[in-house]
Amino acid sequence: QTYNYTYSFYNGTDFEWELDWLALNGVTLMLAPMGTEFVWQKTLSAIGFSDKEIKDFIPGQAFTAWWLMGNLEGWGGPLSDATRQRQAAMQKKILNRMEELGIEPVLQGFWGMVPNLLQKKYPEARIMGQGLWGSFQRPAVLLPEDPLFGRLADIYYRVMQQTYGKDIKYFGGYLFHEGGSTENINVTETATLIQASMQKHIPGSKWILQGWSGNPKKELLAGLNPAHSLVIDLFGESGQIWKSTGEFYGTPWIWATVNHFGGKTDMGGQLPVMIRDPHEAMKESKNGLLQGIGILPEGVMANPVVYDWALKTAWNTADEVSTDKYIRDYIMYRYGAWNDDAYEAWQLLLQSVYGEFEIKGEGTFESIFCARPGMNVTSVSTWGPKRFQYDPQKLIDALNIFRKAAEQYSGSPTYK
């Protein structure tokens, strides 16, 4: 979702800066969905969809993430031909830069998501409606046992390889993301056949699945070859789904933090958990199933300390996990020099918005000024926190103490 909450209108310079930052922080695997619109346009055109019908399916460039997760179709569109071409050109630049930096891209696989209109064009095909995601009409799912699935997959992967190259190792794709219907669907068989299609077109590739909101389902994982699968545990800091599911029923996985919901500009994050829990998971992981650590920020340009620490802990041992050591180091490289007041202020932040919360899973805290006006505001955003889990006075105290460092840090933009 970062591609839409933050990246929707990025240019080449913006992406180069972002990719450089990620590489410097040790990231070796990154989602790369830009330009998928181009692949879909060519695929649907090849089976007789008109230009208007295609544009009714592809959303505007600020809504690509939810389209590719199977949440909506066409919203915010139509996407202009010039924008589609520009997105494809940008994707090629992104992939080239990733290759230079040693970052493996995750492109979008064909998992059966299709326009609802396909059912009218092919009434005999096994196409299952997926209902609504909130108030949005979801795309339908074409089941892989239907011959039409193979035909579409052949076109889709051919166009993808012709456009973005054949050196593809990872695919994303989200069956039943935050809902969807499994009625009359053999989920295990469906998963097996989708993965078989990926292997047919890109032998040795891995299917990456979101560990989120009850997914991937046990029945789905039962149909997969673990050697060609990888689950991203999105909400590592607010639950231990990996533990309750036996490491996703024996599937390789990555411990990750989502932390940030809805592209909000806020402060907060359970820093002690982010640097501690991946190491605890590593100790308990069986047969090397835990493959690494990741970040899934829904939006960036806020909370830099969260992503700094979440990635840095991958380079430390369990014995080095100490919030005091981390914050001492952070002050030095973030602001450029040591300052006692900055250290004292950070102690207050670690006891409040950046501490460990008793109630987990609500995301970070928000300003009341960002709430939609009303007489009964219970939370700033729909899924935002509804109660304080810290003393807000600590933030005021921290600000006043931080201000004492202003003279020493007058030349430090990161302090400001």
GROMACS .gro file of C-alpha atoms in nm:
model
  416
    1GLN     CA    1   0.000   0.000   0.000
    2THR     CA    2   0.303   0.227   0.025
    3TYR     CA    3   0.287   0.243  -0.353
    4ASN     CA    4  -0.040   0.432  -0.320
    5TYR     CA    5  -0.036   0.602   0.017
    6THR     CA    6   0.307   0.750  -0.062
    7TYR     CA    7   0.441   0.651  -0.406
    8SER     CA    8   0.142   0.714  -0.636
    9PHE     CA    9   0.294   1.018  -0.802
   10TYR     CA   10   0.665   0.955  -0.748
   11ASN     CA   11   0.907   1.031  -1.030
   12GLY     CA   12   1.234   0.857  -1.116
   13THR     CA   13   1.439   1.070  -0.874
   14ASP     CA   14   1.201   0.990  -0.589
   15PHE     CA   15   1.222   0.617  -0.652
   16GLU     CA   16   1.601   0.623  -0.687
   17TRP     CA   17   1.629   0.791  -0.346
   18GLU     CA   18   1.389   0.542  -0.191
   19LEU     CA   19   1.563   0.239  -0.338
   20ASP     CA   20   1.904   0.367  -0.228
   21TRP     CA   21   1.773   0.410   0.128
   22LEU     CA   22   1.629   0.059   0.128
   23ALA     CA   23   1.952  -0.092  -0.003
   24LEU     CA   24   2.158   0.094   0.258
   25ASN     CA   25   1.929  -0.052   0.524
   26GLY     CA   26   1.983  -0.405   0.401
   27VAL     CA   27   1.660  -0.468   0.210
   28THR     CA   28   1.702  -0.748  -0.045
   29LEU     CA   29   1.339  -0.815  -0.143
   30MET     CA   30   1.081  -0.551  -0.237
   31LEU     CA   31   0.734  -0.533  -0.385
   32ALA     CA   32   0.738  -0.394  -0.740
   33PRO     CA   33   0.380  -0.371  -0.875
   34MET     CA   34   0.429  -0.058  -1.086
   35GLY     CA   35   0.329  -0.112  -1.447
   36THR     CA   36   0.100  -0.410  -1.385
   37GLU     CA   37  -0.171  -0.206  -1.557
   38PHE     CA   38   0.021  -0.239  -1.883
   39VAL     CA   39   0.030  -0.619  -1.851
   40TRP     CA   40  -0.344  -0.634  -1.785
   41GLN     CA   41  -0.422  -0.401  -2.075
   42LYS     CA   42  -0.235  -0.628  -2.317
   43THR     CA   43  -0.382  -0.945  -2.166
   44LEU     CA   44  -0.745  -0.833  -2.180
   45SER     CA   45  -0.701  -0.682  -2.525
   46ALA     CA   46  -0.579  -1.022  -2.648
   47ILE     CA   47  -0.909  -1.188  -2.548
   48GLY     CA   48  -1.132  -0.927  -2.708
   49PHE     CA   49  -1.191  -0.662  -2.439
   50SER     CA   50  -1.247  -0.314  -2.579
   51ASP     CA   51  -1.039  -0.019  -2.465
   52LYS     CA   52  -1.332   0.110  -2.257
   53GLU     CA   53  -1.392  -0.229  -2.097
   54ILE     CA   54  -1.027  -0.250  -2.000
   55LYS     CA   55  -1.032   0.101  -1.853
   56ASP     CA   56  -1.344   0.014  -1.655
   57PHE     CA   57  -1.142  -0.263  -1.486
   58ILE     CA   58  -0.809  -0.087  -1.419
   59PRO     CA   59  -0.829   0.175  -1.139
   60GLY     CA   60  -0.667   0.516  -1.116
   61GLN     CA   61  -0.301   0.520  -1.022
   62ALA     CA   62  -0.375   0.603  -0.656
   63PHE     CA   63  -0.574   0.279  -0.606
   64THR     CA   64  -0.355   0.011  -0.766
   65ALA     CA   65  -0.276  -0.166  -0.438
   66TRP     CA   66  -0.638  -0.243  -0.354
   67TRP     CA   67  -0.706  -0.355  -0.710
   68LEU     CA   68  -0.417  -0.600  -0.707
   69MET     CA   69  -0.530  -0.734  -0.368
   70GLY     CA   70  -0.868  -0.811  -0.517
   71ASN     CA   71  -1.055  -0.541  -0.323
   72LEU     CA   72  -1.192  -0.324  -0.604
   73GLU     CA   73  -1.191  -0.265  -0.978
   74GLY     CA   74  -1.199   0.053  -1.181
   75TRP     CA   75  -1.217   0.294  -0.887
   76GLY     CA   76  -1.057   0.634  -0.947
   77GLY     CA   77  -1.018   0.562  -1.319
   78PRO     CA   78  -1.010   0.559  -1.606
   79LEU     CA   79  -0.632   0.543  -1.632
   80SER     CA   80  -0.514   0.735  -1.936
   81ASP     CA   81  -0.304   0.568  -2.205
   82ALA     CA   82  -0.021   0.813  -2.134
   83THR     CA   83  -0.023   0.730  -1.762
   84ARG     CA   84  -0.024   0.356  -1.832
   85GLN     CA   85   0.276   0.395  -2.061
   86ARG     CA   86   0.452   0.616  -1.806
   87GLN     CA   87   0.394   0.360  -1.529
   88ALA     CA   88   0.543   0.085  -1.747
   89ALA     CA   89   0.849   0.297  -1.826
   90MET     CA   90   0.890   0.376  -1.456
   91GLN     CA   91   0.871   0.007  -1.369
   92LYS     CA   92   1.156  -0.070  -1.609
   93LYS     CA   93   1.372   0.196  -1.439
   94ILE     CA   94   1.279   0.061  -1.095
   95LEU     CA   95   1.368  -0.295  -1.193
   96ASN     CA   96   1.700  -0.184  -1.341
   97ARG     CA   97   1.788   0.006  -1.025
   98MET     CA   98   1.685  -0.288  -0.806
   99GLU     CA   99   1.914  -0.515  -1.006
  100GLU     CA  100   2.204  -0.273  -0.958
  101LEU     CA  101   2.143  -0.268  -0.582
  102GLY     CA  102   2.087  -0.641  -0.535
  103ILE     CA  103   1.717  -0.610  -0.449
  104GLU     CA  104   1.489  -0.886  -0.578
  105PRO     CA  105   1.154  -0.750  -0.709
  106VAL     CA  106   0.817  -0.905  -0.629
  107LEU     CA  107   0.591  -0.873  -0.934
  108GLN     CA  108   0.224  -0.961  -0.950
  109GLY     CA  109   0.142  -1.318  -1.045
  110PHE     CA  110  -0.176  -1.433  -1.216
  111TRP     CA  111  -0.387  -1.587  -0.941
  112GLY     CA  112  -0.728  -1.575  -1.109
  113MET     CA  113  -0.837  -1.217  -1.044
  114VAL     CA  114  -1.050  -1.112  -1.342
  115PRO     CA  115  -1.304  -0.842  -1.430
  116ASN     CA  116  -1.661  -0.928  -1.333
  117LEU     CA  117  -1.745  -0.856  -1.698
  118LEU     CA  118  -1.556  -1.172  -1.797
  119GLN     CA  119  -1.851  -1.380  -1.672
  120LYS     CA  120  -2.078  -1.221  -1.933
  121LYS     CA  121  -1.825  -1.277  -2.208
  122TYR     CA  122  -1.759  -1.638  -2.104
  123PRO     CA  123  -2.080  -1.756  -1.930
  124GLU     CA  124  -1.964  -2.119  -1.920
  125ALA     CA  125  -1.638  -2.042  -1.743
  126ARG     CA  126  -1.594  -2.120  -1.373
  127ILE     CA  127  -1.587  -1.762  -1.251
  128MET     CA  128  -1.679  -1.695  -0.888
  129GLY     CA  129  -1.806  -1.357  -0.771
  130GLN     CA  130  -1.633  -1.224  -0.461
  131GLY     CA  131  -1.895  -0.981  -0.334
  132LEU     CA  132  -1.808  -0.650  -0.174
  133TRP     CA  133  -1.504  -0.515   0.007
  134GLY     CA  134  -1.672  -0.253   0.223
  135SER     CA  135  -1.881  -0.073  -0.038
  136PHE     CA  136  -1.653  -0.164  -0.331
  137GLN     CA  137  -1.727  -0.435  -0.584
  138ARG     CA  138  -1.446  -0.688  -0.578
  139PRO     CA  139  -1.306  -0.839  -0.898
  140ALA     CA  140  -1.418  -1.196  -0.962
  141VAL     CA  141  -1.198  -1.508  -0.939
  142LEU     CA  142  -1.149  -1.739  -1.236
  143LEU     CA  143  -1.086  -2.086  -1.097
  144PRO     CA  144  -0.765  -2.248  -1.226
  145GLU     CA  145  -0.929  -2.579  -1.327
  146ASP     CA  146  -1.111  -2.389  -1.604
  147PRO     CA  147  -0.929  -2.393  -1.943
  148LEU     CA  148  -0.976  -2.015  -1.966
  149PHE     CA  149  -0.742  -1.974  -1.667
  150GLY     CA  150  -0.457  -2.140  -1.856
  151ARG     CA  151  -0.523  -1.929  -2.163
  152LEU     CA  152  -0.517  -1.604  -1.965
  153ALA     CA  153  -0.213  -1.711  -1.764
  154ASP     CA  154  -0.021  -1.788  -2.085
  155ILE     CA  155  -0.092  -1.440  -2.219
  156TYR     CA  156  -0.031  -1.264  -1.885
  157TYR     CA  157   0.309  -1.419  -1.816
  158ARG     CA  158   0.421  -1.383  -2.178
  159VAL     CA  159   0.341  -1.011  -2.176
  160MET     CA  160   0.507  -0.968  -1.835
  161GLN     CA  161   0.829  -1.135  -1.949
  162GLN     CA  162   0.835  -0.951  -2.280
  163THR     CA  163   0.787  -0.620  -2.098
  164TYR     CA  164   0.985  -0.660  -1.776
  165GLY     CA  165   1.229  -0.943  -1.847
  166LYS     CA  166   1.256  -1.311  -1.767
  167ASP     CA  167   1.464  -1.287  -1.451
  168ILE     CA  168   1.162  -1.301  -1.220
  169LYS     CA  169   1.177  -1.505  -0.900
  170TYR     CA  170   0.892  -1.379  -0.681
  171PHE     CA  171   0.519  -1.322  -0.733
  172GLY     CA  172   0.257  -1.156  -0.517
  173GLY     CA  173  -0.112  -1.237  -0.523
  174TYR     CA  174  -0.382  -1.223  -0.255
  175LEU     CA  175  -0.671  -1.467  -0.269
  176PHE     CA  176  -0.951  -1.374  -0.027
  177HIS     CA  177  -0.774  -1.064   0.107
  178GLU     CA  178  -0.985  -0.919   0.389
  179GLY     CA  179  -1.283  -1.130   0.292
  180GLY     CA  180  -1.398  -1.270  -0.038
  181SER     CA  181  -1.605  -1.581  -0.092
  182THR     CA  182  -1.478  -1.939  -0.077
  183GLU     CA  183  -1.825  -2.084  -0.144
  184ASN     CA  184  -1.810  -2.371  -0.395
  185ILE     CA  185  -1.431  -2.333  -0.415
  186ASN     CA  186  -1.192  -2.612  -0.320
  187VAL     CA  187  -0.936  -2.378  -0.168
  188THR     CA  188  -0.659  -2.638  -0.141
  189GLU     CA  189  -0.690  -2.755  -0.500
  190THR     CA  190  -0.719  -2.396  -0.620
  191ALA     CA  191  -0.394  -2.302  -0.445
  192THR     CA  192  -0.214  -2.604  -0.590
  193LEU     CA  193  -0.320  -2.523  -0.944
  194ILE     CA  194  -0.238  -2.150  -0.917
  195GLN     CA  195   0.111  -2.232  -0.793
  196ALA     CA  196   0.150  -2.495  -1.065
  197SER     CA  197   0.071  -2.228  -1.323
  198MET     CA  198   0.336  -2.000  -1.173
  199GLN     CA  199   0.590  -2.283  -1.185
  200LYS     CA  200   0.497  -2.367  -1.543
  201HIS     CA  201   0.564  -2.013  -1.661
  202ILE     CA  202   0.846  -1.918  -1.421
  203PRO     CA  203   1.010  -2.240  -1.294
  204GLY     CA  204   1.153  -2.203  -0.944
  205SER     CA  205   0.957  -1.889  -0.862
  206LYS     CA  206   0.809  -1.829  -0.516
  207TRP     CA  207   0.455  -1.719  -0.436
  208ILE     CA  208   0.452  -1.454  -0.161
  209LEU     CA  209   0.137  -1.433   0.050
  210GLN     CA  210   0.020  -1.183   0.311
  211GLY     CA  211  -0.013  -1.312   0.664
  212TRP     CA  212  -0.301  -1.086   0.754
  213SER     CA  213  -0.660  -1.096   0.878
  214GLY     CA  214  -0.694  -1.475   0.883
  215ASN     CA  215  -0.496  -1.527   0.564
  216PRO     CA  216  -0.343  -1.723   0.415
  217LYS     CA  217  -0.599  -1.983   0.508
  218LYS     CA  218  -0.484  -2.319   0.640
  219GLU     CA  219  -0.664  -2.487   0.352
  220LEU     CA  220  -0.478  -2.269   0.102
  221LEU     CA  221  -0.135  -2.338   0.251
  222ALA     CA  222  -0.215  -2.709   0.249
  223GLY     CA  223  -0.215  -2.693  -0.130
  224LEU     CA  224   0.122  -2.526  -0.166
  225ASN     CA  225   0.474  -2.654  -0.201
  226PRO     CA  226   0.661  -2.479   0.083
  227ALA     CA  227   0.977  -2.470  -0.128
  228HIS     CA  228   0.801  -2.227  -0.362
  229SER     CA  229   0.608  -2.027  -0.101
  230LEU     CA  230   0.678  -1.743   0.141
  231VAL     CA  231   0.442  -1.581   0.394
  232ILE     CA  232   0.493  -1.224   0.517
  233ASP     CA  233   0.367  -1.196   0.876
  234LEU     CA  234   0.253  -0.836   0.849
  235PHE     CA  235   0.162  -0.773   1.209
  236GLY     CA  236   0.459  -0.917   1.395
  237GLU     CA  237   0.466  -0.650   1.665
  238SER     CA  238   0.100  -0.687   1.757
  239GLY     CA  239   0.050  -1.060   1.765
  240GLN     CA  240   0.224  -1.390   1.720
  241ILE     CA  241   0.025  -1.551   1.441
  242TRP     CA  242   0.334  -1.745   1.340
  243LYS     CA  243   0.333  -1.915   1.680
  244SER     CA  244  -0.039  -1.999   1.692
  245THR     CA  245  -0.026  -2.144   1.338
  246GLY     CA  246   0.293  -2.345   1.382
  247GLU     CA  247   0.486  -2.106   1.158
  248PHE     CA  248   0.204  -2.091   0.905
  249TYR     CA  249   0.169  -2.468   0.908
  250GLY     CA  250   0.530  -2.523   0.810
  251THR     CA  251   0.568  -2.253   0.544
  252PRO     CA  252   0.878  -2.030   0.514
  253TRP     CA  253   0.795  -1.683   0.646
  254ILE     CA  254   0.922  -1.334   0.726
  255TRP     CA  255   0.868  -1.145   1.053
  256ALA     CA  256   0.747  -0.797   0.961
  257THR     CA  257   0.591  -0.484   1.104
  258VAL     CA  258   0.308  -0.294   0.940
  259ASN     CA  259   0.292  -0.040   1.227
  260HIS     CA  260   0.151   0.241   1.018
  261PHE     CA  261  -0.208   0.240   0.900
  262GLY     CA  262  -0.368   0.438   0.621
  263GLY     CA  263  -0.082   0.668   0.531
  264LYS     CA  264  -0.142   0.875   0.844
  265THR     CA  265   0.113   1.126   0.965
  266ASP     CA  266   0.157   1.023   1.324
  267MET     CA  267   0.406   0.923   1.592
  268GLY     CA  268   0.415   0.584   1.750
  269GLY     CA  269   0.541   0.230   1.734
  270GLN     CA  270   0.627  -0.048   1.974
  271LEU     CA  271   1.004  -0.014   1.946
  272PRO     CA  272   1.093  -0.260   2.225
  273VAL     CA  273   0.883  -0.528   2.054
  274MET     CA  274   1.028  -0.461   1.709
  275ILE     CA  275   1.385  -0.518   1.818
  276ARG     CA  276   1.309  -0.806   2.059
  277ASP     CA  277   1.044  -1.031   1.904
  278PRO     CA  278   1.222  -1.121   1.575
  279HIS     CA  279   1.508  -1.266   1.782
  280GLU     CA  280   1.266  -1.463   1.999
  281ALA     CA  281   1.100  -1.595   1.684
  282MET     CA  282   1.439  -1.693   1.542
  283LYS     CA  283   1.515  -1.897   1.854
  284GLU     CA  284   1.186  -2.085   1.826
  285SER     CA  285   1.173  -2.123   1.447
  286LYS     CA  286   1.205  -2.482   1.326
  287ASN     CA  287   1.409  -2.599   1.028
  288GLY     CA  288   1.503  -2.247   0.920
  289LEU     CA  289   1.145  -2.147   0.835
  290LEU     CA  290   1.200  -1.788   0.950
  291GLN     CA  291   1.365  -1.633   0.645
  292GLY     CA  292   1.416  -1.273   0.752
  293ILE     CA  293   1.278  -0.944   0.881
  294GLY     CA  294   1.074  -0.689   0.688
  295ILE     CA  295   0.873  -0.370   0.700
  296LEU     CA  296   0.530  -0.317   0.547
  297PRO     CA  297   0.470   0.055   0.590
  298GLU     CA  298   0.136   0.160   0.450
  299GLY     CA  299   0.286   0.504   0.412
  300VAL     CA  300   0.630   0.653   0.470
  301MET     CA  301   0.778   0.997   0.543
  302ALA     CA  302   0.666   0.966   0.905
  303ASN     CA  303   0.804   0.768   1.201
  304PRO     CA  304   1.161   0.726   1.071
  305VAL     CA  305   1.279   0.569   1.396
  306VAL     CA  306   1.039   0.276   1.352
  307TYR     CA  307   1.175   0.165   1.017
  308ASP     CA  308   1.532   0.237   1.122
  309TRP     CA  309   1.508   0.009   1.426
  310ALA     CA  310   1.292  -0.257   1.259
  311LEU     CA  311   1.556  -0.312   0.990
  312LYS     CA  312   1.859  -0.258   1.213
  313THR     CA  313   1.767  -0.544   1.446
  314ALA     CA  314   1.836  -0.787   1.161
  315TRP     CA  315   2.205  -0.700   1.192
  316ASN     CA  316   2.227  -0.750   1.568
  317THR     CA  317   2.230  -1.056   1.789
  318ALA     CA  318   1.974  -1.124   2.060
  319ASP     CA  319   2.233  -1.020   2.320
  320GLU     CA  320   2.251  -0.673   2.163
  321VAL     CA  321   1.877  -0.603   2.192
  322SER     CA  322   1.864  -0.310   2.432
  323THR     CA  323   1.646  -0.004   2.385
  324ASP     CA  324   1.903   0.199   2.577
  325LYS     CA  325   2.186   0.100   2.344
  326TYR     CA  326   1.966   0.155   2.038
  327ILE     CA  327   1.859   0.503   2.149
  328ARG     CA  328   2.215   0.608   2.239
  329ASP     CA  329   2.333   0.504   1.894
  330TYR     CA  330   2.030   0.662   1.728
  331ILE     CA  331   2.095   1.003   1.887
  332MET     CA  332   2.450   1.001   1.756
  333TYR     CA  333   2.379   0.910   1.394
  334ARG     CA  334   2.038   1.079   1.366
  335TYR     CA  335   2.131   1.419   1.510
  336GLY     CA  336   2.508   1.411   1.456
  337ALA     CA  337   2.630   1.437   1.816
  338TRP     CA  338   2.548   1.333   2.171
  339ASN     CA  339   2.316   1.549   2.382
  340ASP     CA  340   2.193   1.468   2.733
  341ASP     CA  341   1.861   1.647   2.682
  342ALA     CA  342   1.785   1.453   2.365
  343TYR     CA  343   1.855   1.133   2.557
  344GLU     CA  344   1.625   1.235   2.844
  345ALA     CA  345   1.347   1.330   2.601
  346TRP     CA  346   1.375   0.996   2.423
  347GLN     CA  347   1.334   0.816   2.754
  348LEU     CA  348   0.992   0.980   2.782
  349LEU     CA  349   0.901   0.879   2.427
  350LEU     CA  350   1.003   0.520   2.498
  351GLN     CA  351   0.769   0.529   2.798
  352SER     CA  352   0.480   0.659   2.587
  353VAL     CA  353   0.415   0.652   2.210
  354TYR     CA  354   0.722   0.441   2.133
  355GLY     CA  355   0.681   0.194   2.419
  356GLU     CA  356   0.516  -0.146   2.435
  357PHE     CA  357   0.136  -0.127   2.449
  358GLU     CA  358  -0.081  -0.347   2.668
  359ILE     CA  359  -0.357  -0.348   2.404
  360LYS     CA  360  -0.208  -0.434   2.067
  361GLY     CA  361  -0.340  -0.414   1.715
  362GLU     CA  362  -0.481  -0.061   1.701
  363GLY     CA  363  -0.204   0.114   1.516
  364THR     CA  364  -0.038   0.440   1.613
  365PHE     CA  365  -0.200   0.744   1.770
  366GLU     CA  366  -0.344   1.039   1.583
  367SER     CA  367  -0.422   1.405   1.631
  368ILE     CA  368  -0.782   1.496   1.708
  369PHE     CA  369  -0.745   1.771   1.448
  370CYS     CA  370  -0.737   1.500   1.180
  371ALA     CA  371  -1.079   1.363   1.281
  372ARG     CA  372  -1.387   1.421   1.069
  373PRO     CA  373  -1.588   1.685   1.259
  374GLY     CA  374  -1.862   1.539   1.476
  375MET     CA  375  -2.026   1.556   1.817
  376ASN     CA  376  -1.927   1.202   1.916
  377VAL     CA  377  -1.573   1.140   1.796
  378THR     CA  378  -1.450   0.811   1.943
  379SER     CA  379  -1.147   0.768   1.719
  380VAL     CA  380  -0.973   0.988   1.464
  381SER     CA  381  -0.986   0.728   1.188
  382THR     CA  382  -1.211   0.424   1.149
  383TRP     CA  383  -0.953   0.174   1.271
  384GLY     CA  384  -0.762   0.414   1.494
  385PRO     CA  385  -0.705   0.378   1.870
  386LYS     CA  386  -0.998   0.457   2.097
  387ARG     CA  387  -0.807   0.498   2.421
  388PHE     CA  388  -0.476   0.629   2.552
  389GLN     CA  389  -0.224   0.368   2.658
  390TYR     CA  390   0.021   0.619   2.798
  391ASP     CA  391   0.030   0.949   2.984
  392PRO     CA  392   0.004   1.224   2.716
  393GLN     CA  393   0.182   1.465   2.950
  394LYS     CA  394   0.501   1.274   2.874
  395LEU     CA  395   0.488   1.404   2.516
  396ILE     CA  396   0.462   1.763   2.634
  397ASP     CA  397   0.751   1.709   2.875
  398ALA     CA  398   0.957   1.544   2.600
  399LEU     CA  399   0.901   1.838   2.365
  400ASN     CA  400   1.013   2.089   2.626
  401ILE     CA  401   1.327   1.888   2.698
  402PHE     CA  402   1.401   1.838   2.328
  403ARG     CA  403   1.389   2.216   2.283
  404LYS     CA  404   1.684   2.253   2.520
  405ALA     CA  405   1.903   2.089   2.257
  406ALA     CA  406   1.813   2.348   1.992
  407GLU     CA  407   2.135   2.548   2.018
  408GLN     CA  408   2.364   2.247   1.982
  409TYR     CA  409   2.153   2.097   1.701
  410SER     CA  410   2.085   2.422   1.514
  411GLY     CA  411   2.249   2.277   1.201
  412SER     CA  412   2.077   1.938   1.220
  413PRO     CA  413   1.772   1.905   0.990
  414THR     CA  414   1.690   1.566   1.144
  415TYR     CA  415   1.669   1.725   1.488
  416LYS     CA  416   1.439   1.994   1.355
   0.00000   0.00000   0.00000
